[in-house]
PDB file of C-alpha atoms in Angstrom:
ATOM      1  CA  UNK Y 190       0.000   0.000   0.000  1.00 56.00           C
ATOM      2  CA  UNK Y 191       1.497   3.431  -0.831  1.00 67.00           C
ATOM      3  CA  UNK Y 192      -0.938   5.349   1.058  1.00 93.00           C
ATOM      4  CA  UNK Y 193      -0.116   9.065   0.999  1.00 96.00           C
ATOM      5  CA  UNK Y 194       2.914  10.302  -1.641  1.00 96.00           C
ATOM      6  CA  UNK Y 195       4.129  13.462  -1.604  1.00 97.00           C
ATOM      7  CA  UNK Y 196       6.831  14.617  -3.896  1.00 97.00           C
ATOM      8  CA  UNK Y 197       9.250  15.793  -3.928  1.00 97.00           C
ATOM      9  CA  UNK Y 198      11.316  15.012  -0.482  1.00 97.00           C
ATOM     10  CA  UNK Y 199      13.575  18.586  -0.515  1.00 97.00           C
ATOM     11  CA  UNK Y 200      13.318  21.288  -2.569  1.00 97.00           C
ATOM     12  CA  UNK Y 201      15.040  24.641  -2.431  1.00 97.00           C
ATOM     13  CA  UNK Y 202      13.792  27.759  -4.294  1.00 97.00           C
ATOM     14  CA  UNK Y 203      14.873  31.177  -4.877  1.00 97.00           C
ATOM     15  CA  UNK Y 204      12.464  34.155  -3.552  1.00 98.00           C
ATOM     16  CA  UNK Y 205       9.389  34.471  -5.948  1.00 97.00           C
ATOM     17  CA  UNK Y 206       9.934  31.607  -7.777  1.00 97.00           C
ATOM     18  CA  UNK Y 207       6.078  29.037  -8.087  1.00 96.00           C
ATOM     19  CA  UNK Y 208       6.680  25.502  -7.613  1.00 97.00           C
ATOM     20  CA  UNK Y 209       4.233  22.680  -6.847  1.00 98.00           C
ATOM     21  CA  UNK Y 210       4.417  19.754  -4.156  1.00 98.00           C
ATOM     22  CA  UNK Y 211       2.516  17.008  -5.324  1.00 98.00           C
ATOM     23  CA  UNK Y 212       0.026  14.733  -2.904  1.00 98.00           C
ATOM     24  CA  UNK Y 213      -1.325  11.497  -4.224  1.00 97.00           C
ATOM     25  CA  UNK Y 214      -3.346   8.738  -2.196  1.00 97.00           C
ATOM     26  CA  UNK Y 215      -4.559   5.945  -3.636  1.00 95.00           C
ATOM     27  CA  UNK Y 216      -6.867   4.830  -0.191  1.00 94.00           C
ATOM     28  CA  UNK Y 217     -10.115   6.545  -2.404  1.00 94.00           C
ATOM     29  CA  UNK Y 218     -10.225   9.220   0.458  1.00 95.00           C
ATOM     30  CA  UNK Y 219     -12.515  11.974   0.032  1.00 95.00           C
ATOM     31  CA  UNK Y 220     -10.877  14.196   2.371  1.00 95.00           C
ATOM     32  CA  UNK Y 221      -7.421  15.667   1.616  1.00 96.00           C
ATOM     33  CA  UNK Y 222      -5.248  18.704   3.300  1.00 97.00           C
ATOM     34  CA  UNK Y 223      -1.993  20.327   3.521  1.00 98.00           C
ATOM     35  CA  UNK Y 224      -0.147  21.557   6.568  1.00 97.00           C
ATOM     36  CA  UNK Y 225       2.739  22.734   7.659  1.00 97.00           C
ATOM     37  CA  UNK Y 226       5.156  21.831  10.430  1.00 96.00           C
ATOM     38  CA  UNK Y 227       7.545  24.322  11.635  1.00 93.00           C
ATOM     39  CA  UNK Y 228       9.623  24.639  14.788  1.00 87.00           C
ATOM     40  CA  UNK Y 229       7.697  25.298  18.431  1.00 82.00           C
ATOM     41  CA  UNK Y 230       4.418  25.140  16.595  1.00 86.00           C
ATOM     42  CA  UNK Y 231       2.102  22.100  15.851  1.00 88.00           C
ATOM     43  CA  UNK Y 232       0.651  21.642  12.283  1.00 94.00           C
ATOM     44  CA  UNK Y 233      -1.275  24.076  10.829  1.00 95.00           C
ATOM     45  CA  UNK Y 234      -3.569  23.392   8.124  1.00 95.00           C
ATOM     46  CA  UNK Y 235      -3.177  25.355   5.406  1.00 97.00           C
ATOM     47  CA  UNK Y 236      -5.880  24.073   2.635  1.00 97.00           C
ATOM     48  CA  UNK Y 237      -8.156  21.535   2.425  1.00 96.00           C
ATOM     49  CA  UNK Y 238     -10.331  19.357   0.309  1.00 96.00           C
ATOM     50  CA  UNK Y 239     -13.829  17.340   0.984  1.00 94.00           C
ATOM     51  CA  UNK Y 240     -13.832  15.817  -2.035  1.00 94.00           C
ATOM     52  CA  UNK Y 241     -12.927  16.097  -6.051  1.00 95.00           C
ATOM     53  CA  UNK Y 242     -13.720  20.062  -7.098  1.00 95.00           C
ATOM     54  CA  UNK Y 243     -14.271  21.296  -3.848  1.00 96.00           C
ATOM     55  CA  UNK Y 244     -11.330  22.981  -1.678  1.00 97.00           C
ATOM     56  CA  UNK Y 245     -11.369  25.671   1.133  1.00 95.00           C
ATOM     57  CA  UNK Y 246      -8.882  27.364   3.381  1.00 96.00           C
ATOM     58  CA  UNK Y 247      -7.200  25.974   6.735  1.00 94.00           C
ATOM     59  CA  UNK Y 248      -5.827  28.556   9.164  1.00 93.00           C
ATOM     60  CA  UNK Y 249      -3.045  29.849   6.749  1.00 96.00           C
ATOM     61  CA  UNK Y 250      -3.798  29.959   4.008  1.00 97.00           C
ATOM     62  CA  UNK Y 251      -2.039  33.124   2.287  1.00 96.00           C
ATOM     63  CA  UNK Y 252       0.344  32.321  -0.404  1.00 96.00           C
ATOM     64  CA  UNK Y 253      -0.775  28.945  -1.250  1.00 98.00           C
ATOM     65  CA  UNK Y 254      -3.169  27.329  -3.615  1.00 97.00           C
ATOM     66  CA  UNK Y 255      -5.229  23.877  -4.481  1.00 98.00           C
ATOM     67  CA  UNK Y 256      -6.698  22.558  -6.741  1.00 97.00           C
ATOM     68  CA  UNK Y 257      -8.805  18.986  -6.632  1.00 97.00           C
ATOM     69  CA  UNK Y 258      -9.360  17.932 -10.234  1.00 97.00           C
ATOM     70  CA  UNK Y 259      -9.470  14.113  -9.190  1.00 97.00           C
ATOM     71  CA  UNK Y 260      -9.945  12.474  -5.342  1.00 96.00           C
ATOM     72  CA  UNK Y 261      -6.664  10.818  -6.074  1.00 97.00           C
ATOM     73  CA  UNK Y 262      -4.738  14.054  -6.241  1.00 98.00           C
ATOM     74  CA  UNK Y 263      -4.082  17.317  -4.396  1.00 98.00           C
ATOM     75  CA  UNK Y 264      -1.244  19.785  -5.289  1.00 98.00           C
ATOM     76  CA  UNK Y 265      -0.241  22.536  -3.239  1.00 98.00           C
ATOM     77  CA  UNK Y 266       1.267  25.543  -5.380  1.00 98.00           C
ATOM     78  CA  UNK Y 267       3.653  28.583  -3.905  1.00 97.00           C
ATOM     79  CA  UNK Y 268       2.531  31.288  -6.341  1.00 92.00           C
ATOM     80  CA  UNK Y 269       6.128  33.444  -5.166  1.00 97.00           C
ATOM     81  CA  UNK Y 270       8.355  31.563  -3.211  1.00 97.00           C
ATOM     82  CA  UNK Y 271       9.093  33.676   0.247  1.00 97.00           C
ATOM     83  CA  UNK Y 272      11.337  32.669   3.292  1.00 97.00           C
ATOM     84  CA  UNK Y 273       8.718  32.509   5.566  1.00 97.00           C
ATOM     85  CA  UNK Y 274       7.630  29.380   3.509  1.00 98.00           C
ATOM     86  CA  UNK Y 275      10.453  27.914   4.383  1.00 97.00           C
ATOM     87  CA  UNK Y 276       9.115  25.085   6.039  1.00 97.00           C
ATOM     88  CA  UNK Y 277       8.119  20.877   6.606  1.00 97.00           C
ATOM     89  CA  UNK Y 278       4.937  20.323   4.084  1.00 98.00           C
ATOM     90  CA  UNK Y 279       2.946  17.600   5.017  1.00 98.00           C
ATOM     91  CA  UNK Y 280      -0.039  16.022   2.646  1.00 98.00           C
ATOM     92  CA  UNK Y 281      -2.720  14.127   4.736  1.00 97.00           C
ATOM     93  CA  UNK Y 282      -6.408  12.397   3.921  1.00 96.00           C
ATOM     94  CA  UNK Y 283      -8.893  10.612   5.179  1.00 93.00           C
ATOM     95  CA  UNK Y 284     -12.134   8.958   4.305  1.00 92.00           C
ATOM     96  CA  UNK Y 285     -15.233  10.940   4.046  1.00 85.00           C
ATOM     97  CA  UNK Y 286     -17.800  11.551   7.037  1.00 83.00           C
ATOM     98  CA  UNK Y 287     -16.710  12.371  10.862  1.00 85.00           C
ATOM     99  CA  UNK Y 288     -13.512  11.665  11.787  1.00 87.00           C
ATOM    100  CA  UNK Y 289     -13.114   9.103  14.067  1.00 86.00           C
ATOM    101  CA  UNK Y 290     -11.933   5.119  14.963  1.00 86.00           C
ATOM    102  CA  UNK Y 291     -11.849   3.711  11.928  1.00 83.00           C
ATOM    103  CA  UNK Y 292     -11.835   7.092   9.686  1.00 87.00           C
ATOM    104  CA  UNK Y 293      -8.815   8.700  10.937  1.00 90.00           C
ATOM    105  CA  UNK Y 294      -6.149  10.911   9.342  1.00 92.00           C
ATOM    106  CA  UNK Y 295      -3.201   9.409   7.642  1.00 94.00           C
ATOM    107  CA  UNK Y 296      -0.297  11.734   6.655  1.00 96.00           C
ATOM    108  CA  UNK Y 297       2.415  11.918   3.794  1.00 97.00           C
ATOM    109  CA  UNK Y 298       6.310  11.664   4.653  1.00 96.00           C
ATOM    110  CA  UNK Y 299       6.794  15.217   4.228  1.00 97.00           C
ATOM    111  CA  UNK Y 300       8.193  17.854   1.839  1.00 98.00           C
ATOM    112  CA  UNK Y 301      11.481  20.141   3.011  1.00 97.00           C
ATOM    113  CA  UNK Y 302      11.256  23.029   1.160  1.00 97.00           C
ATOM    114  CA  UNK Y 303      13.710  25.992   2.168  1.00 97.00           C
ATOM    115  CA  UNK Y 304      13.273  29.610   0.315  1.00 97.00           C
ATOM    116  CA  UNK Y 305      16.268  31.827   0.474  1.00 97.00           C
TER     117      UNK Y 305
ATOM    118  CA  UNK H1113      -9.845  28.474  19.175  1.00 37.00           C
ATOM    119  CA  UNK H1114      -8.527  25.829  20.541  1.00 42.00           C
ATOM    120  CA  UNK H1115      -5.191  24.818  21.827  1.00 49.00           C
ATOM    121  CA  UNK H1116      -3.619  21.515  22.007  1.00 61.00           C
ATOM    122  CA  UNK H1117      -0.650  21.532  25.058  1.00 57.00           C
ATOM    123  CA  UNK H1118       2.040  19.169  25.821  1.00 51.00           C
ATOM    124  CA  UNK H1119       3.770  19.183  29.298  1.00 51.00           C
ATOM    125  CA  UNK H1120       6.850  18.050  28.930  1.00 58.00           C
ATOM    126  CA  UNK H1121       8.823  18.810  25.234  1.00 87.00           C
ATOM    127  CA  UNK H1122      11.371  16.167  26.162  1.00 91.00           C
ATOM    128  CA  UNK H1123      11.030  12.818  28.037  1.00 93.00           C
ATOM    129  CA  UNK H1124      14.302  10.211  28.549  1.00 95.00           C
ATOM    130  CA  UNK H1125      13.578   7.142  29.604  1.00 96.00           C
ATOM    131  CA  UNK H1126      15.210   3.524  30.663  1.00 97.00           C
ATOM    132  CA  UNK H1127      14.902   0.436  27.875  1.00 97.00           C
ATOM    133  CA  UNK H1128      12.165  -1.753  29.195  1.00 97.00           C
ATOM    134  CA  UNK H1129      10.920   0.955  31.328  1.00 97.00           C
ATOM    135  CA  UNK H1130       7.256   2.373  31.093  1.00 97.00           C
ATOM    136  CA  UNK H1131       6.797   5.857  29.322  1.00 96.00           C
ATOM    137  CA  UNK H1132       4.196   8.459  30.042  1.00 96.00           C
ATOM    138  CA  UNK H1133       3.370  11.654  27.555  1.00 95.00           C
ATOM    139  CA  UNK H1134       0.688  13.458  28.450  1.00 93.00           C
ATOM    140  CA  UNK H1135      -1.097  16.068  26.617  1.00 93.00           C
ATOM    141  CA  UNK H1136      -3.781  19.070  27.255  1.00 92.00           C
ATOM    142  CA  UNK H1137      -6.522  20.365  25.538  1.00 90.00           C
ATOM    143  CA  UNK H1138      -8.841  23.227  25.804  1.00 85.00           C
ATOM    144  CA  UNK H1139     -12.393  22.412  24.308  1.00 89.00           C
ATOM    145  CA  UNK H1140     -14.314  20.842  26.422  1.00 88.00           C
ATOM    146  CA  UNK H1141     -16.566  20.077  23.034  1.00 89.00           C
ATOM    147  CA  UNK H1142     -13.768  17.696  21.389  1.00 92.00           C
ATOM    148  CA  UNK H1143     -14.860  14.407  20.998  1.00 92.00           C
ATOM    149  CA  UNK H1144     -11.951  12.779  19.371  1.00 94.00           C
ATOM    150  CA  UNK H1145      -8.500  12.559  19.778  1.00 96.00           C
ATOM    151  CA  UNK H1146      -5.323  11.122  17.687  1.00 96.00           C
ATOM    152  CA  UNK H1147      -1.730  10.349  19.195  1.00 97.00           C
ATOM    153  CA  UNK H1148       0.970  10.016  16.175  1.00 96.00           C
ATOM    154  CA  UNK H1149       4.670   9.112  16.328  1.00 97.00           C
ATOM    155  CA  UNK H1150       6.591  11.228  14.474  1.00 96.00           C
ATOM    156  CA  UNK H1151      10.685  10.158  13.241  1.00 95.00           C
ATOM    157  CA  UNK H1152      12.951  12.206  12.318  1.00 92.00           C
ATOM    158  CA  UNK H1153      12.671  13.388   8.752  1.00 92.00           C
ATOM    159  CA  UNK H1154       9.428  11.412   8.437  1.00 94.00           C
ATOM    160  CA  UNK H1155       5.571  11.794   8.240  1.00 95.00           C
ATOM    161  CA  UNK H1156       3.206  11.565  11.528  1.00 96.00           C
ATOM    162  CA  UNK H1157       2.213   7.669  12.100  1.00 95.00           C
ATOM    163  CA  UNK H1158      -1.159   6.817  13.475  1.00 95.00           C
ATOM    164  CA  UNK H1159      -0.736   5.205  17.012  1.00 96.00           C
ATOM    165  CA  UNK H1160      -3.663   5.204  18.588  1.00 96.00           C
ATOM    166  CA  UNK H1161      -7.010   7.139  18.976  1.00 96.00           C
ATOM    167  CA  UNK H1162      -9.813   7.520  21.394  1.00 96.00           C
ATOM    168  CA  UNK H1163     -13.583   8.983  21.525  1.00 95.00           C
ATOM    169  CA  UNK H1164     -14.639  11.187  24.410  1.00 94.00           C
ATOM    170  CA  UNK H1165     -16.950   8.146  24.884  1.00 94.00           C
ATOM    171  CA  UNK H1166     -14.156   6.190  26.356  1.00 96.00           C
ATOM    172  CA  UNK H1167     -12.036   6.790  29.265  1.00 97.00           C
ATOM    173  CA  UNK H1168      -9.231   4.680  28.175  1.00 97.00           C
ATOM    174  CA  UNK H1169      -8.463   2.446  25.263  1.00 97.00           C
ATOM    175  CA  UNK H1170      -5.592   0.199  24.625  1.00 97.00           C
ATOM    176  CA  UNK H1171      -3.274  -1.172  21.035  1.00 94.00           C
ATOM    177  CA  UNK H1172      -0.372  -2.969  21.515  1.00 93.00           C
ATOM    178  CA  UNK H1173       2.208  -1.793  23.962  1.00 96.00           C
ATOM    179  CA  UNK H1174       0.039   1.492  24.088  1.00 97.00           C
ATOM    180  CA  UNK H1175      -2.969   2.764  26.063  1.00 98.00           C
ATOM    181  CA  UNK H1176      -4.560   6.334  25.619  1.00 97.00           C
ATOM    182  CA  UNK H1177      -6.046   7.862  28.913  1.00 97.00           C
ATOM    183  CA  UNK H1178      -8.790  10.625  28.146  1.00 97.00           C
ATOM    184  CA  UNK H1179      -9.861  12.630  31.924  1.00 96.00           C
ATOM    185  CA  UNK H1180     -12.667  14.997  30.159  1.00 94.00           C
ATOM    186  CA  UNK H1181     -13.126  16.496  33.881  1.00 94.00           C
ATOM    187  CA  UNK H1182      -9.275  17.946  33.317  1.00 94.00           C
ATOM    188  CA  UNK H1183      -9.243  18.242  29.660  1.00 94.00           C
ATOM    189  CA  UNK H1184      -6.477  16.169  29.928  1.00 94.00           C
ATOM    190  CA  UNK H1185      -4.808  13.197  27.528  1.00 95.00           C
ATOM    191  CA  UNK H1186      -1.786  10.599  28.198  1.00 96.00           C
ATOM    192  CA  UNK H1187      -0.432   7.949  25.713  1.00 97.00           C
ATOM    193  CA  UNK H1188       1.182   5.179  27.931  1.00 97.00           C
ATOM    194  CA  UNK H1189       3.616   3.196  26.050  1.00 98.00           C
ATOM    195  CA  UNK H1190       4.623  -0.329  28.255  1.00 97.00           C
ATOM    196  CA  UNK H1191       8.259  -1.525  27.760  1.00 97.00           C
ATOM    197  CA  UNK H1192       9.427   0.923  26.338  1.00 97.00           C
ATOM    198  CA  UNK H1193      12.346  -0.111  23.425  1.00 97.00           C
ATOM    199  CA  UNK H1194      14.963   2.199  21.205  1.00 96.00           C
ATOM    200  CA  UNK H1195      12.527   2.083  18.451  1.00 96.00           C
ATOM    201  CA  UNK H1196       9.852   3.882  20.520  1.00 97.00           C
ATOM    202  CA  UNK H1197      12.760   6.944  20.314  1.00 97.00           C
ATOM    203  CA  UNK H1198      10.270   9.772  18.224  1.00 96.00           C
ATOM    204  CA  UNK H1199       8.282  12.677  18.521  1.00 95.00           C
ATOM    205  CA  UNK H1200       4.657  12.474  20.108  1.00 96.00           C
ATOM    206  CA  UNK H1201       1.728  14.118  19.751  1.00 93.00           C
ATOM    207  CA  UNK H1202      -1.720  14.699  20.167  1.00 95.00           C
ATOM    208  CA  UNK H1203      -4.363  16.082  17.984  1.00 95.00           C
ATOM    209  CA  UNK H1204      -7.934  17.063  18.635  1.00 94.00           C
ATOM    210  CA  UNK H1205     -11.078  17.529  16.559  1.00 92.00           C
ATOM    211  CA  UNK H1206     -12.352  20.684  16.841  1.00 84.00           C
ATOM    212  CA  UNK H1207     -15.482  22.523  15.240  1.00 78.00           C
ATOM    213  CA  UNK H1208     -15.991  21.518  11.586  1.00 77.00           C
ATOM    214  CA  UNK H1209     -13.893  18.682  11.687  1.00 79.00           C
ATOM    215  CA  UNK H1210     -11.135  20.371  11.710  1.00 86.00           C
ATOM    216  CA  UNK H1211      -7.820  19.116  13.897  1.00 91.00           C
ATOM    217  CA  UNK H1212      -5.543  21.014  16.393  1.00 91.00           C
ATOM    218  CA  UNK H1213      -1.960  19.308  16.854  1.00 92.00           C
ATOM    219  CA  UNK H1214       0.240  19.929  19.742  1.00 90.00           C
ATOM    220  CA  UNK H1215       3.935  20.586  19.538  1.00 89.00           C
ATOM    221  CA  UNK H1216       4.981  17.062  20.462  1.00 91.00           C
ATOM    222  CA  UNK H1217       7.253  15.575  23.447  1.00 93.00           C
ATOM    223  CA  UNK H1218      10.331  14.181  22.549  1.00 94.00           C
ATOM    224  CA  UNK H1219      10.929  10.398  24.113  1.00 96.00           C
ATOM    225  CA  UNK H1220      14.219   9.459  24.046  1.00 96.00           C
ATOM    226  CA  UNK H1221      14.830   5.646  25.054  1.00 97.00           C
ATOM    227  CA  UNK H1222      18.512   4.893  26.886  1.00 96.00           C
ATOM    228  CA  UNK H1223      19.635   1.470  26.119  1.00 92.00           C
TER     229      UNK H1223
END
């Protein structure tokens, strides 16, 4: 099972530059998301997605977008690259309805992505 | 909003002995909660979860302790081994399904 794949691992990028961290998950989950990890501070959530064509913003969202064309995929895009982006990306999804035993939230390994 | 706590950021800890990582929250409406082990340069892993239905609910090697009365969370782990050696924290489900994730305790296990 490959569960969630994010790609790529590490990435560096120059100030204003636009890349795009991929998130695939082949578990048919309805409900996808992106946070971020950084130091001191839990994850924040920074989009999310309850199913194909529908996405909405977490708690920081600014500088970021998604898109949901299909269930299996959700890419995160940095429209201008800025230090404080610098940061631990993590993809995550779960099945649709309440979270709970049985429906809970399984996470990607991560994207390093420094801005300098 | 809410605001998921840990009490201790770092924890050290005997092979073979028991660990204890506790964990507070501060909705009193939350009824769900998620422990993950994180490793360095890796992705959260699923441990173990519990409903505020429950006071307590047990995997293997772990048990998750909910005290609603004290908004309060622990994630026992018994025998503790090197492997165990992460990052971990809680998460709680807030309004609208959305989570809240702690900054994590750090166990390290001496051989």
């Amino acid at each position: 099972n490959a569960g969630v794949t994010q790609t790529p691992k590490f990435q560096v990028l120059k100030t204003g530059q636009s890349m795009t961290l991929q998130c695939a998950q082949d578990m048919n989950h309805e409900y996808m998301s992106w946070y971020r990890q950084d130091p001191g501070m839990g994850l924040r959530l920074i989009h999310y997605s309850v199913g194909a064509g529908i996405t909405d913003q977490g708690e920081v969202p600014n500088g970021y977008n998604v898109s949901r064309s299909t269930t299996e995929d959700f890419p995160l895009r940095l429209l201008s690259a800025a230090p404080s982006q610098t940061s631990v990306y993590f993809c995550a999804s779960r099945a649709g309805g309440s979270p709970g035993p049985g429906n809970t939230i399984y996470f990607g390994e991560g994207s390093w992505l420094t801005v300098v | 909003g809410e605001s998921v706590g840990l009490h201790l950021p770092t924890l050290s800890v005997q092979e073979g002995d028991n660990s204890i990582i506790n964990c507070a929250y501060s909705n009193s409406a939350s009824d769900y909660f998620i422990w993950y082990k994180q490793e360095s340069g890796k992705g959260p892993q699923f441990i173990i979860d519990i409903r505020s239905n429950m006071d307590k609910r047990q995997g293997q090697r772990v048990t998750v302790l909910l005290n609603k009365t004290v908004k309060h969370l622990s994630l026992q782990i018994a025998a503790t081994q090197p492997g165990d050696s992460a990052v971990y924290f809680c998460a709680e489900k807030g309004t609208g399904n959305q989570f809240y994730f702690g900054t994590g305790t750090s166990l390290t296990v001496i051989p």
